[in-house]
PDB file of C-alpha atoms and ligand atoms in Angstrom:
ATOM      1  CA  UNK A  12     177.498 113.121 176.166  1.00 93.00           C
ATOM      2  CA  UNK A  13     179.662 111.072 174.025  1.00 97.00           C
ATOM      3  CA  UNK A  14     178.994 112.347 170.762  1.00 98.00           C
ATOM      4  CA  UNK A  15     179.787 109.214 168.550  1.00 98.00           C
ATOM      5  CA  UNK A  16     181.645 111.035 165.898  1.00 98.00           C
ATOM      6  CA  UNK A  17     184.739 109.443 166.444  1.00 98.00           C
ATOM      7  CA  UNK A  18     186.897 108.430 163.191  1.00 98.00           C
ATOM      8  CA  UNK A  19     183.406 109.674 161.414  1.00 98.00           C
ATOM      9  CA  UNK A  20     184.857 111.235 157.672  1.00 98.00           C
ATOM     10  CA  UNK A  21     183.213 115.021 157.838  1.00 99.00           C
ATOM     11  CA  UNK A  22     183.304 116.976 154.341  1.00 99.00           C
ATOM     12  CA  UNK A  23     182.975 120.534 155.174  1.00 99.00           C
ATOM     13  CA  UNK A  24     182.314 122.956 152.411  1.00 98.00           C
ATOM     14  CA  UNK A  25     184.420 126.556 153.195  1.00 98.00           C
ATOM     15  CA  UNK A  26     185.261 125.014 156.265  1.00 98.00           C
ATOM     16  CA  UNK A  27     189.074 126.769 156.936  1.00 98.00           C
ATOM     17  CA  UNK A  28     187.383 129.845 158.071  1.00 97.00           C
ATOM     18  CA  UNK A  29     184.704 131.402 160.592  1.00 97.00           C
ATOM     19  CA  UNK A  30     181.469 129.026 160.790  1.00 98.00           C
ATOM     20  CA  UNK A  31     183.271 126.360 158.602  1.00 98.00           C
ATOM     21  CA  UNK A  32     186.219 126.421 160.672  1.00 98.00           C
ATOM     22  CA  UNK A  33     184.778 126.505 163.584  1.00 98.00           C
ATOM     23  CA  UNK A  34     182.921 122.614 162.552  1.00 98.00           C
ATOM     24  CA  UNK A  35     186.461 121.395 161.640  1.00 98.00           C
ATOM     25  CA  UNK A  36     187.806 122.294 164.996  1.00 98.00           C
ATOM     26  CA  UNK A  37     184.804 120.524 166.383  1.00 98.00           C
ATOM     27  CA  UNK A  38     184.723 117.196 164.287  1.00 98.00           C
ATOM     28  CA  UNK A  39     188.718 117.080 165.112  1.00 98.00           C
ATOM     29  CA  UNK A  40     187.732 117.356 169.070  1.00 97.00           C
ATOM     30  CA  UNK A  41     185.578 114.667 168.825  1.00 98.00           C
ATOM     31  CA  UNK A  42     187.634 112.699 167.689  1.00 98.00           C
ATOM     32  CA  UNK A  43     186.245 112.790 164.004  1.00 98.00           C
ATOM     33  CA  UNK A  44     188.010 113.161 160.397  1.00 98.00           C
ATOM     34  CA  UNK A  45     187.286 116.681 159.029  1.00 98.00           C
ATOM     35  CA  UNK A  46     188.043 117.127 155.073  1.00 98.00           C
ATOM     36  CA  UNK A  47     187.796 120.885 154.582  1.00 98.00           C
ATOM     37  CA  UNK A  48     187.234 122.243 151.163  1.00 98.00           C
ATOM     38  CA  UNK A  49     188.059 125.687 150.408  1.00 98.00           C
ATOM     39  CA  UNK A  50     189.673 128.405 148.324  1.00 98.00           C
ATOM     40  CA  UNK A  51     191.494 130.251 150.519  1.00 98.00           C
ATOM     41  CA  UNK A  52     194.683 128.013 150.356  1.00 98.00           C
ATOM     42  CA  UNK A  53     196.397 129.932 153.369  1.00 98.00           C
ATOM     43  CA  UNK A  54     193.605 129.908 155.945  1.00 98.00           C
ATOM     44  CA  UNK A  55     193.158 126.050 154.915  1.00 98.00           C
ATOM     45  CA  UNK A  56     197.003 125.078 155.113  1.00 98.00           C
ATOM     46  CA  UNK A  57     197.057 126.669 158.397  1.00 98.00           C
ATOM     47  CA  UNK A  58     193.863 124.932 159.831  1.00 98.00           C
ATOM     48  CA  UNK A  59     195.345 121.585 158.459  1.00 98.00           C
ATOM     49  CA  UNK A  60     198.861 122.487 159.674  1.00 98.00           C
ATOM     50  CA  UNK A  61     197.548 123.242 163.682  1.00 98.00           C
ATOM     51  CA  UNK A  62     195.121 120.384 163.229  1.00 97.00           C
ATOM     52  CA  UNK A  63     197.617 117.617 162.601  1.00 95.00           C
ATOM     53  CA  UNK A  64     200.340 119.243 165.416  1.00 95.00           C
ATOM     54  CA  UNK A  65     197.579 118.149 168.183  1.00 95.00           C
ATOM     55  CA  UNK A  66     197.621 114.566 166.725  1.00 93.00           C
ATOM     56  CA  UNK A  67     194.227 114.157 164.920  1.00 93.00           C
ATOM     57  CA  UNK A  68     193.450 113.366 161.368  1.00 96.00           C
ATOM     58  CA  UNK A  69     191.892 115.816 158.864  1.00 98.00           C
ATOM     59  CA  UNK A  70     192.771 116.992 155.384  1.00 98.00           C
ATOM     60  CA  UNK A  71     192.649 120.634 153.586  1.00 98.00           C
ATOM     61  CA  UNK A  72     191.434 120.219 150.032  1.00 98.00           C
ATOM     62  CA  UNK A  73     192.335 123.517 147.967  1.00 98.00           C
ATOM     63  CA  UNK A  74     189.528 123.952 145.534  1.00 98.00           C
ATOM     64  CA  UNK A  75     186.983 126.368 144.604  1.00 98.00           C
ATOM     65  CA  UNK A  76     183.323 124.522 145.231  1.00 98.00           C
ATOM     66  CA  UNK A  77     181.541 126.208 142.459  1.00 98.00           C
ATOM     67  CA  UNK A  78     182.324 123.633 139.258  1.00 98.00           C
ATOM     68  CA  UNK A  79     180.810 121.049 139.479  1.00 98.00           C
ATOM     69  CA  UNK A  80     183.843 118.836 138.676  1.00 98.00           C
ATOM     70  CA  UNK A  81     185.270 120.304 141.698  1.00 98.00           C
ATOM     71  CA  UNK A  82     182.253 119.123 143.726  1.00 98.00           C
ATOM     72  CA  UNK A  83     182.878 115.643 142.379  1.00 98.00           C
ATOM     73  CA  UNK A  84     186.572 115.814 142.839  1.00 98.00           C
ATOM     74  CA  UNK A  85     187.015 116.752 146.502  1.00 98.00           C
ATOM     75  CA  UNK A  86     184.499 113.755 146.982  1.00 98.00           C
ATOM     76  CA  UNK A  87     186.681 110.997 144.844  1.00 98.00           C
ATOM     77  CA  UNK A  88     190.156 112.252 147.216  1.00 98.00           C
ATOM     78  CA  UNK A  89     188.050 111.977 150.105  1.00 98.00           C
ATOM     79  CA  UNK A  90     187.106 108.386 149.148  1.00 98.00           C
ATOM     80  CA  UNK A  91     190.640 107.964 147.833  1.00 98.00           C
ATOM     81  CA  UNK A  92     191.966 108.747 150.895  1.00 98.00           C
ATOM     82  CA  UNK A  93     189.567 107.694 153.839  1.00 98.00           C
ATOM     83  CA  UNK A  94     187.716 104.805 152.071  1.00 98.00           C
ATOM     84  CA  UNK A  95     184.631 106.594 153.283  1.00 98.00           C
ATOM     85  CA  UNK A  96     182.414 109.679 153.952  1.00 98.00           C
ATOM     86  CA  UNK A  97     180.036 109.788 157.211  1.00 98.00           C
ATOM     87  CA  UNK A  98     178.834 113.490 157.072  1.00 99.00           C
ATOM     88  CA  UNK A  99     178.513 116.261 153.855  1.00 99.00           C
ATOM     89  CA  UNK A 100     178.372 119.950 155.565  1.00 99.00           C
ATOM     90  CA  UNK A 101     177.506 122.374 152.903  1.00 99.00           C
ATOM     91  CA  UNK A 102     178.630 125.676 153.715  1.00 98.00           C
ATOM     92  CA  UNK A 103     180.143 128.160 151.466  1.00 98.00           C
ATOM     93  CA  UNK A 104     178.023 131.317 150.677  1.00 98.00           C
ATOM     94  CA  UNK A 105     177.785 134.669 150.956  1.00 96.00           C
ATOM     95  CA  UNK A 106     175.670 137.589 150.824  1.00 95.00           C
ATOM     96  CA  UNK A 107     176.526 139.716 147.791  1.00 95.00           C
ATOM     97  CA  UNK A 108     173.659 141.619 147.548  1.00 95.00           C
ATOM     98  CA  UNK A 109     172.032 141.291 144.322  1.00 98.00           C
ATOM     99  CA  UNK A 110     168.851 142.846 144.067  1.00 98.00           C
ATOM    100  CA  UNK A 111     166.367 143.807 141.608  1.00 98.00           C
ATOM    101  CA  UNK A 112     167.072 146.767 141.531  1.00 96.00           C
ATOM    102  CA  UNK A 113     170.719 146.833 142.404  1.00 94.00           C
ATOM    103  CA  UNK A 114     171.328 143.438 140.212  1.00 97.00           C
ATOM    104  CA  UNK A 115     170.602 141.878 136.771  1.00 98.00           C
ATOM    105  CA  UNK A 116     169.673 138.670 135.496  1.00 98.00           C
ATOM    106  CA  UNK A 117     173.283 137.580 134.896  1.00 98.00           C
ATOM    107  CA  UNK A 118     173.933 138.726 138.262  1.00 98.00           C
ATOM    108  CA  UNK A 119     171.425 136.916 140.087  1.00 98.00           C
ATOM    109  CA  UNK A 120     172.364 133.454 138.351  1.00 98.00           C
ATOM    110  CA  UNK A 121     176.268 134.082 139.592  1.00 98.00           C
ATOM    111  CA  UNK A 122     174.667 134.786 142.817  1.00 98.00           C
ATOM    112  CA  UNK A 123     172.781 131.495 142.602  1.00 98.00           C
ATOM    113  CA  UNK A 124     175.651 129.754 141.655  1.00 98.00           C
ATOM    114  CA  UNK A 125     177.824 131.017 144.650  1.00 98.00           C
ATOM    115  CA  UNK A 126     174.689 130.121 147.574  1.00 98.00           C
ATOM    116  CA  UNK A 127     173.178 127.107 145.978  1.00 98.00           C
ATOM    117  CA  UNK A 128     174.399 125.053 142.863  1.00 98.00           C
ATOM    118  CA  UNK A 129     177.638 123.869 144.545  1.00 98.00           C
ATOM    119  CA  UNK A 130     174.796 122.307 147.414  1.00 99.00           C
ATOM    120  CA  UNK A 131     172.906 120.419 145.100  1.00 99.00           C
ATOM    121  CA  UNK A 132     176.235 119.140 142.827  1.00 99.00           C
ATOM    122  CA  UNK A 133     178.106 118.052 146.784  1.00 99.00           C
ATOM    123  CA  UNK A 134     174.503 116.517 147.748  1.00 99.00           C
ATOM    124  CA  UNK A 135     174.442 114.501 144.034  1.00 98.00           C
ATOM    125  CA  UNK A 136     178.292 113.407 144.282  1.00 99.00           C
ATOM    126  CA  UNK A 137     178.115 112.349 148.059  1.00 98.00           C
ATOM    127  CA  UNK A 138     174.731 110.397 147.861  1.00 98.00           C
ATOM    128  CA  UNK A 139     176.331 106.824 147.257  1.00 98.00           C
ATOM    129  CA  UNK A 140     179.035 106.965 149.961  1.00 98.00           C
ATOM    130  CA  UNK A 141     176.544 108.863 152.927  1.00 98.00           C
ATOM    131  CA  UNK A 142     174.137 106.036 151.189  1.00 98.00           C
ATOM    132  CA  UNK A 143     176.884 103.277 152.625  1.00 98.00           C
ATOM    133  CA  UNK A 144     177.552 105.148 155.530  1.00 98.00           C
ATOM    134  CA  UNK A 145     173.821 105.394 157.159  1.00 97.00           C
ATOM    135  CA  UNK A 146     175.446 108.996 156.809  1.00 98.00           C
ATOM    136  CA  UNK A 147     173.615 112.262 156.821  1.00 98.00           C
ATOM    137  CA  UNK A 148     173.732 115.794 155.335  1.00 99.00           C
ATOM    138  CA  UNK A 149     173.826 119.313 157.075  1.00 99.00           C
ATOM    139  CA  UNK A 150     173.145 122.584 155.297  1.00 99.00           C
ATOM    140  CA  UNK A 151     173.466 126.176 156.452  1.00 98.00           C
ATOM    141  CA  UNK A 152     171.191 128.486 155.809  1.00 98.00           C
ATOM    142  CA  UNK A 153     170.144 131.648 156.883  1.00 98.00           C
ATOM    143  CA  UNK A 154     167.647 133.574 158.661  1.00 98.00           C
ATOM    144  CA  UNK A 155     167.208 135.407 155.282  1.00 98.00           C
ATOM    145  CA  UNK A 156     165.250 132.683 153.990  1.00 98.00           C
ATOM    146  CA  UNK A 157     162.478 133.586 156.161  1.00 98.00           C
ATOM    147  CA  UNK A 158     162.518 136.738 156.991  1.00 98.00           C
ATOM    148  CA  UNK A 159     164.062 138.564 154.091  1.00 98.00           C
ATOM    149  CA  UNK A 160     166.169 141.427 153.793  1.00 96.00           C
ATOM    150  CA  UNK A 161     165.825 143.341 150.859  1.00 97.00           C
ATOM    151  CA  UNK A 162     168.610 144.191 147.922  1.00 97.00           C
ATOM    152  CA  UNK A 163     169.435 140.661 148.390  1.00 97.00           C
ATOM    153  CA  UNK A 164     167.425 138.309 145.953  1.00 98.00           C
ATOM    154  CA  UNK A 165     170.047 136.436 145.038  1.00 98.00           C
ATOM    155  CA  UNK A 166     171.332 134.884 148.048  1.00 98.00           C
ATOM    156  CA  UNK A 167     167.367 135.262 149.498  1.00 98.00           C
ATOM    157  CA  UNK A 168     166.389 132.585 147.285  1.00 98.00           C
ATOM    158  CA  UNK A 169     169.251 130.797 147.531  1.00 98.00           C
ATOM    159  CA  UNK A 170     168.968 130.345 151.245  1.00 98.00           C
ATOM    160  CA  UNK A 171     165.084 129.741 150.739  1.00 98.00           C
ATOM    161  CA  UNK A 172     165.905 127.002 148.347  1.00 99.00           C
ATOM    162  CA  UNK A 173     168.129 125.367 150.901  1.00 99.00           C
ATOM    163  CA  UNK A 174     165.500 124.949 153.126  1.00 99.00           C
ATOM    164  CA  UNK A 175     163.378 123.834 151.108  1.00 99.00           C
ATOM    165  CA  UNK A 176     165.762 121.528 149.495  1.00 99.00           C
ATOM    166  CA  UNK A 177     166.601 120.266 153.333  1.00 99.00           C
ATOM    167  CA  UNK A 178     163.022 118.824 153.422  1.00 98.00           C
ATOM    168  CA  UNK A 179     162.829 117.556 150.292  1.00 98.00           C
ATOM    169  CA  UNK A 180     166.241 115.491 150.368  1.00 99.00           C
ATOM    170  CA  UNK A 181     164.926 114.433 153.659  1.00 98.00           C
ATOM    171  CA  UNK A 182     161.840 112.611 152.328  1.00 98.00           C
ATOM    172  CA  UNK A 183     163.877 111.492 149.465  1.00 98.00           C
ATOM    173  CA  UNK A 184     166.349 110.109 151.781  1.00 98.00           C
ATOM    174  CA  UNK A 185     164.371 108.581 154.084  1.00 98.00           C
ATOM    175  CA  UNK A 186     164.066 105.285 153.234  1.00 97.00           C
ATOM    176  CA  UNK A 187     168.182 104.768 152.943  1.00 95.00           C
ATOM    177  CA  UNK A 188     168.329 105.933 156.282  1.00 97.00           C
ATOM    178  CA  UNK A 189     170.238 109.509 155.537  1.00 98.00           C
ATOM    179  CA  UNK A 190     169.266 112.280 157.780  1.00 98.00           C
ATOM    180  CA  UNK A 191     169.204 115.920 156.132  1.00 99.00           C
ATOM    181  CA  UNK A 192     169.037 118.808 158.513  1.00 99.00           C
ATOM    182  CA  UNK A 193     169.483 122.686 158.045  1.00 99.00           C
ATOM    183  CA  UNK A 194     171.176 124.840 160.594  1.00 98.00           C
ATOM    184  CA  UNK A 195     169.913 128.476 160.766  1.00 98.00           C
ATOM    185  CA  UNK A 196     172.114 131.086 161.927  1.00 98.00           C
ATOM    186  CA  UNK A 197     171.375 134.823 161.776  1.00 98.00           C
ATOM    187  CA  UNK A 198     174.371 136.994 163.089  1.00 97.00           C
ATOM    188  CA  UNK A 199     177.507 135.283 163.694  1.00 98.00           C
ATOM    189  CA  UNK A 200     181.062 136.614 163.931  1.00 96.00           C
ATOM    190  CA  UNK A 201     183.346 135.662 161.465  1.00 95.00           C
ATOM    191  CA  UNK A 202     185.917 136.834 158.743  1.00 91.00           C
ATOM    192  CA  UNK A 203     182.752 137.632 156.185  1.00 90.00           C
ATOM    193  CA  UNK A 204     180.405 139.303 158.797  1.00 93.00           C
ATOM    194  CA  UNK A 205     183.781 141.606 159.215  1.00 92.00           C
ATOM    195  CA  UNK A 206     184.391 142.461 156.291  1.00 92.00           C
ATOM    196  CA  UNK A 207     180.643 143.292 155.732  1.00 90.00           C
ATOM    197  CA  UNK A 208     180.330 145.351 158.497  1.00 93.00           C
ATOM    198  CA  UNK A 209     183.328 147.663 157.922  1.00 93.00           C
ATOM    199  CA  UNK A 210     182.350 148.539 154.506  1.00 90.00           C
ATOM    200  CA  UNK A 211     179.810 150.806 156.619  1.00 92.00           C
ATOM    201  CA  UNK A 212     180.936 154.323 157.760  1.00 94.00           C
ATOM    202  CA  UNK A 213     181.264 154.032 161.586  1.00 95.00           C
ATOM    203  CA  UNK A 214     181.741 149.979 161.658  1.00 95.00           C
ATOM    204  CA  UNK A 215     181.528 149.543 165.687  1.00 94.00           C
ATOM    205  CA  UNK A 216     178.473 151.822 165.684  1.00 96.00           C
ATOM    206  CA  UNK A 217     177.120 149.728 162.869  1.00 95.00           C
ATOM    207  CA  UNK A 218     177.780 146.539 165.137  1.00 95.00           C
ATOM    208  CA  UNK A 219     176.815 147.883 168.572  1.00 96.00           C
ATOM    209  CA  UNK A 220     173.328 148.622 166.952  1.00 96.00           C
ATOM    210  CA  UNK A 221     173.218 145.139 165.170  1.00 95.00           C
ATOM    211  CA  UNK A 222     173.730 143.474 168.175  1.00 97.00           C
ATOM    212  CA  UNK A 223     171.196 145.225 170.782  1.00 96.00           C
ATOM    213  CA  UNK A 224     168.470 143.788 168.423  1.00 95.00           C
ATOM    214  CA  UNK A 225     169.412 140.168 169.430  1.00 97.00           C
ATOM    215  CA  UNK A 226     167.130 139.160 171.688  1.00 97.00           C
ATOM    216  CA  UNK A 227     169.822 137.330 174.053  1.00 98.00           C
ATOM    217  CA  UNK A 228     172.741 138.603 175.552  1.00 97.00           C
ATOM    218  CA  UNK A 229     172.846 141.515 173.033  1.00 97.00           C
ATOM    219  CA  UNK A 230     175.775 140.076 171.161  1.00 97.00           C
ATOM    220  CA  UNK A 231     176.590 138.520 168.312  1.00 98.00           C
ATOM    221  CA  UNK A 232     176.335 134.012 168.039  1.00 98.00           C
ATOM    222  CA  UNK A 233     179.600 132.495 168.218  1.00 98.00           C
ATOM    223  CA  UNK A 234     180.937 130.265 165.131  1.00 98.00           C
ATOM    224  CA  UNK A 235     181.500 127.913 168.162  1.00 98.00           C
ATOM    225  CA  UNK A 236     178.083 127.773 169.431  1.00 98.00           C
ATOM    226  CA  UNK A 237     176.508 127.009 165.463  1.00 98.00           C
ATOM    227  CA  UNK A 238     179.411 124.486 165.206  1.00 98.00           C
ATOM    228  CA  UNK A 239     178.005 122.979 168.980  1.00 98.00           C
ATOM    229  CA  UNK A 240     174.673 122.549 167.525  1.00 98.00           C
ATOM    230  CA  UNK A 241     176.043 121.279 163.835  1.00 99.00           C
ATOM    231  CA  UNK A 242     178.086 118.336 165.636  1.00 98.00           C
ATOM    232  CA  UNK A 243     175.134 117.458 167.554  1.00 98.00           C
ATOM    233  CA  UNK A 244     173.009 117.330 164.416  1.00 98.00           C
ATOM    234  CA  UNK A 245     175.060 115.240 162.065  1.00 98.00           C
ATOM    235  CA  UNK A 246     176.328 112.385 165.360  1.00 98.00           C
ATOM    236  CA  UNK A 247     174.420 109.223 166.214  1.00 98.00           C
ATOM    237  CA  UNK A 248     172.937 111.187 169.278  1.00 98.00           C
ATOM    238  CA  UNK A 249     170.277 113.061 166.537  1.00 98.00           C
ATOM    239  CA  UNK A 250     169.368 109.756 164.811  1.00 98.00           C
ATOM    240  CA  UNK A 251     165.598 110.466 165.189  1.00 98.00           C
ATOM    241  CA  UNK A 252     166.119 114.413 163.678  1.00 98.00           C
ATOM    242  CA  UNK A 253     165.443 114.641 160.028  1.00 98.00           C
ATOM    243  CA  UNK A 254     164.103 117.492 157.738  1.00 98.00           C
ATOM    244  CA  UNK A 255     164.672 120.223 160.572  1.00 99.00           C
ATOM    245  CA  UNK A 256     165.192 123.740 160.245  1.00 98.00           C
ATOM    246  CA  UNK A 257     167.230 124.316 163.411  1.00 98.00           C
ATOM    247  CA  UNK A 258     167.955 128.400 164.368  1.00 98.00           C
ATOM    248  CA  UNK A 259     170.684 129.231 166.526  1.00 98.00           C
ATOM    249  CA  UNK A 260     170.511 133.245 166.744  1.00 98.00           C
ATOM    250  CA  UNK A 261     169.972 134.080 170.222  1.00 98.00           C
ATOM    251  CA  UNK A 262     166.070 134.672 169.563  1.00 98.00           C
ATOM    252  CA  UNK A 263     167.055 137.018 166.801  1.00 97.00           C
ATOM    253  CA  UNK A 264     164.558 135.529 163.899  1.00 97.00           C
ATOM    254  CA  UNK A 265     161.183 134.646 166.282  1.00 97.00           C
ATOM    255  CA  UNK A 266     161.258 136.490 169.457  1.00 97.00           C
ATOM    256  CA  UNK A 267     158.884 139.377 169.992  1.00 95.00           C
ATOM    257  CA  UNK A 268     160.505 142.957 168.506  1.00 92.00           C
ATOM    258  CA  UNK A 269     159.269 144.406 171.583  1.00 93.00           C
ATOM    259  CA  UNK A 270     162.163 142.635 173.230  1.00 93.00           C
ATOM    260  CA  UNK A 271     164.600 144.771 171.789  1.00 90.00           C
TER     261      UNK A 271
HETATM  262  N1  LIG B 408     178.159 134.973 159.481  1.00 62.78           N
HETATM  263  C1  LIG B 408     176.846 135.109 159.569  1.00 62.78           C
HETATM  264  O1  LIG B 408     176.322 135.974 160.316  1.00 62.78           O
HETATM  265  C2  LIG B 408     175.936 134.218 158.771  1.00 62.78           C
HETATM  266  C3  LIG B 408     174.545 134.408 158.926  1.00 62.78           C
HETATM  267  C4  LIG B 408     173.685 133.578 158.218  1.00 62.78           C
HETATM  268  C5  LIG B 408     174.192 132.604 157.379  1.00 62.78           C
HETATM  269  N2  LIG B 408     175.538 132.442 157.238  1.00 62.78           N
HETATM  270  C6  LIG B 408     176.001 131.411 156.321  1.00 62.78           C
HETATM  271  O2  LIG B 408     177.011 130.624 156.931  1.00 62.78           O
HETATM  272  C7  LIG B 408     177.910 130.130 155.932  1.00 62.78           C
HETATM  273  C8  LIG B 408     179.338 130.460 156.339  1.00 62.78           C
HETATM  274  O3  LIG B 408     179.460 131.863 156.491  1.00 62.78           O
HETATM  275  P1  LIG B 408     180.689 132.548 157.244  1.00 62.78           P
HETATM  276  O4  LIG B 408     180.172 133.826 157.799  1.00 62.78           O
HETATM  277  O5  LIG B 408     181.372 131.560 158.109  1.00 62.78           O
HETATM  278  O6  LIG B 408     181.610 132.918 155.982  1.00 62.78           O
HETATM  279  P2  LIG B 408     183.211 133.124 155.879  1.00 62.78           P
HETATM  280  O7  LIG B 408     183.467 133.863 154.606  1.00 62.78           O
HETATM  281  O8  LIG B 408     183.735 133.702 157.144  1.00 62.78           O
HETATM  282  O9  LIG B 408     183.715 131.640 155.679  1.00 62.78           O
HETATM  283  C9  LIG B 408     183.383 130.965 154.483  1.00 62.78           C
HETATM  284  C10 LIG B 408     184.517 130.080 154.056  1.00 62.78           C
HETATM  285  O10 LIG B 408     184.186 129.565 152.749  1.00 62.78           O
HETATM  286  C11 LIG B 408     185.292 129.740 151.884  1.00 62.78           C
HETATM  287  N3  LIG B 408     184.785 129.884 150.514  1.00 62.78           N
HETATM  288  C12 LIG B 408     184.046 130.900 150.025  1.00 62.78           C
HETATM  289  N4  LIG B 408     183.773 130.698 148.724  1.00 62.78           N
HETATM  290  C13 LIG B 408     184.344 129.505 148.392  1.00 62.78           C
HETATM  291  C14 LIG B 408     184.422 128.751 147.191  1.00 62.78           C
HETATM  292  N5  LIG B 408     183.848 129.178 146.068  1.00 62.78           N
HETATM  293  N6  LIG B 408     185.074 127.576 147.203  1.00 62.78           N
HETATM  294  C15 LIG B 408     185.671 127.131 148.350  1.00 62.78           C
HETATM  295  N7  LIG B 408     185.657 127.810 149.502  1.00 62.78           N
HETATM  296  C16 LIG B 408     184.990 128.987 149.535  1.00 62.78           C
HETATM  297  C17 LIG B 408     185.996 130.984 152.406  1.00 62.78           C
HETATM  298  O11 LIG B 408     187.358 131.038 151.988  1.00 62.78           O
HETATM  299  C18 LIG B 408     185.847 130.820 153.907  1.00 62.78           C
HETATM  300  O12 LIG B 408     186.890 130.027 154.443  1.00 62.78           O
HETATM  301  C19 LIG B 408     177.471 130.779 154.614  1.00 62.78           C
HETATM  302  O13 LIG B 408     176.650 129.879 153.907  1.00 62.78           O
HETATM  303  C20 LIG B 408     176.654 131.978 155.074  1.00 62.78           C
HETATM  304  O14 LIG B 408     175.692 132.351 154.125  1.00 62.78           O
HETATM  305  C21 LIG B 408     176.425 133.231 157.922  1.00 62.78           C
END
């Protein structure tokens, strides 16, 4: 299937590493322009460096997502630069575990501001360009957001709030012809889910149970197969798919617990 994305302008929030990266690798196999935001300026030089040696366009923006000037610039260079923007991917997040009884009110408002602000401000910048475009918006989200998991209010509500925000924009959105989808992903392996698992005592132990609780295969999602899924969502090919909630877990989040 020819995916249409081809010299489409993709702004991918945190995208120089794991599920980010892998939708950067994707929009610049299709054929697509991938504008990668992120913080972590040697991951994202790399990415851009490898990117442009196998002949495709794409550019690494250095910036940290949470002010929302930030937001605001890394959509002006993207304009600046490509004269357009097709797709917004928000992305960055992370679950930092703040609780109510492990956090604090100050606590749970940085934790807001890591997992949801930075969606909103990207959504607000974007709006008139993706407007232009007959573009459309992808968030990620989490299984979290509908199953819970406890210590974790914070980015809970966060992820809730993007799902909820994925319908809403959708009906706001409708009428200019911008799609808004959310993709759901529950255990995937990347450079965070690492570094979350080996804070635990026995790390592989930790994992091997983690993993024969997901329904298929037993093993952890890919950052390729959510990025699969992500480029399907935000090309041409989905142009009748609008305020969906879309899981990619392996069964992990519905399936019956019996399963496993
Ligand atoms: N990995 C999982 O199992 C999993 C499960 C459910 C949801 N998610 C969600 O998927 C998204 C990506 O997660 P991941 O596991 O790929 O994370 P990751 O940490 O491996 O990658 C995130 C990227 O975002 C960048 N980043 C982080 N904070 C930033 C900031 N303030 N400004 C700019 N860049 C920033 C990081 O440098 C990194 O490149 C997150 O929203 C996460 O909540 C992941």
């Amino acid at each position: 299937m020819d995916l249409q994305l081809k010299d489409k302008v993709v702004l991918i929030t945190g995208g120089a590493k794991g599920i980010g990266e892998a939708i950067s690798r994707g929009c610049a196999r299709e054929g697509a322009i991938p504008v990668f935001v992120d913080h972590d300026k040697e991951a994202g030089e790399r990415l851009q460096s490898e990117l442009q040696s196998a002949g495709g366009k794409s550019r690494f923006i250095f910036a940290d997502i949470l002010p929302a000037e930030n937001c605001l610039a890394a959509v002006e260079q993207t304009l600046g630069e490509f004269g357009r923007l097709d797709v917004l991917v928000n992305n960055v997040g992370a679950n930092d575990n703040v609780g109510l009884e492990n956090g604090s009110p100050e606590k749970y408002v940085s934790s807001l501001r890591l997992n949801l602000f930075h969606y909103y401000n990207m959504a607000h910048y974007a709006l008139p360009a993706l407007k232009k475009a007959q573009g459309c918006i992808l968030n990620t989200a989490s299984k979290v957001a509908v199953t819970g998991q406890g210590g974790t209010s914070g980015y809970t509500s966060a992820k809730g709030a993007i799902l909820s925000l994925t319908r809403d924009w959708a009906a706001e959105l409708l009428s200019c012809g911008v799609r808004v989808n959310a993709l759901v992903p529950a255990e995937v392996i990347t450079p965070l889910y690492r570094q979350w698992v080996s804070t635990f005592p026995n790390p592989e132990e930790k994992l091997a149970y983690i993993t024969s609780k997901i329904p298929l295969g037993r093993r952890m999602t890919q950052p390729a197969e959510i990025a699969a899924m992500v480029l399907f969502l935000i090309s041409p090919q989905a142009s009748h798919i609008t305020g969906q909630h879309v899981f990619v877990d392996g069964g992990y989040t519905h399936l019956d617990r019996a399963l496993t």
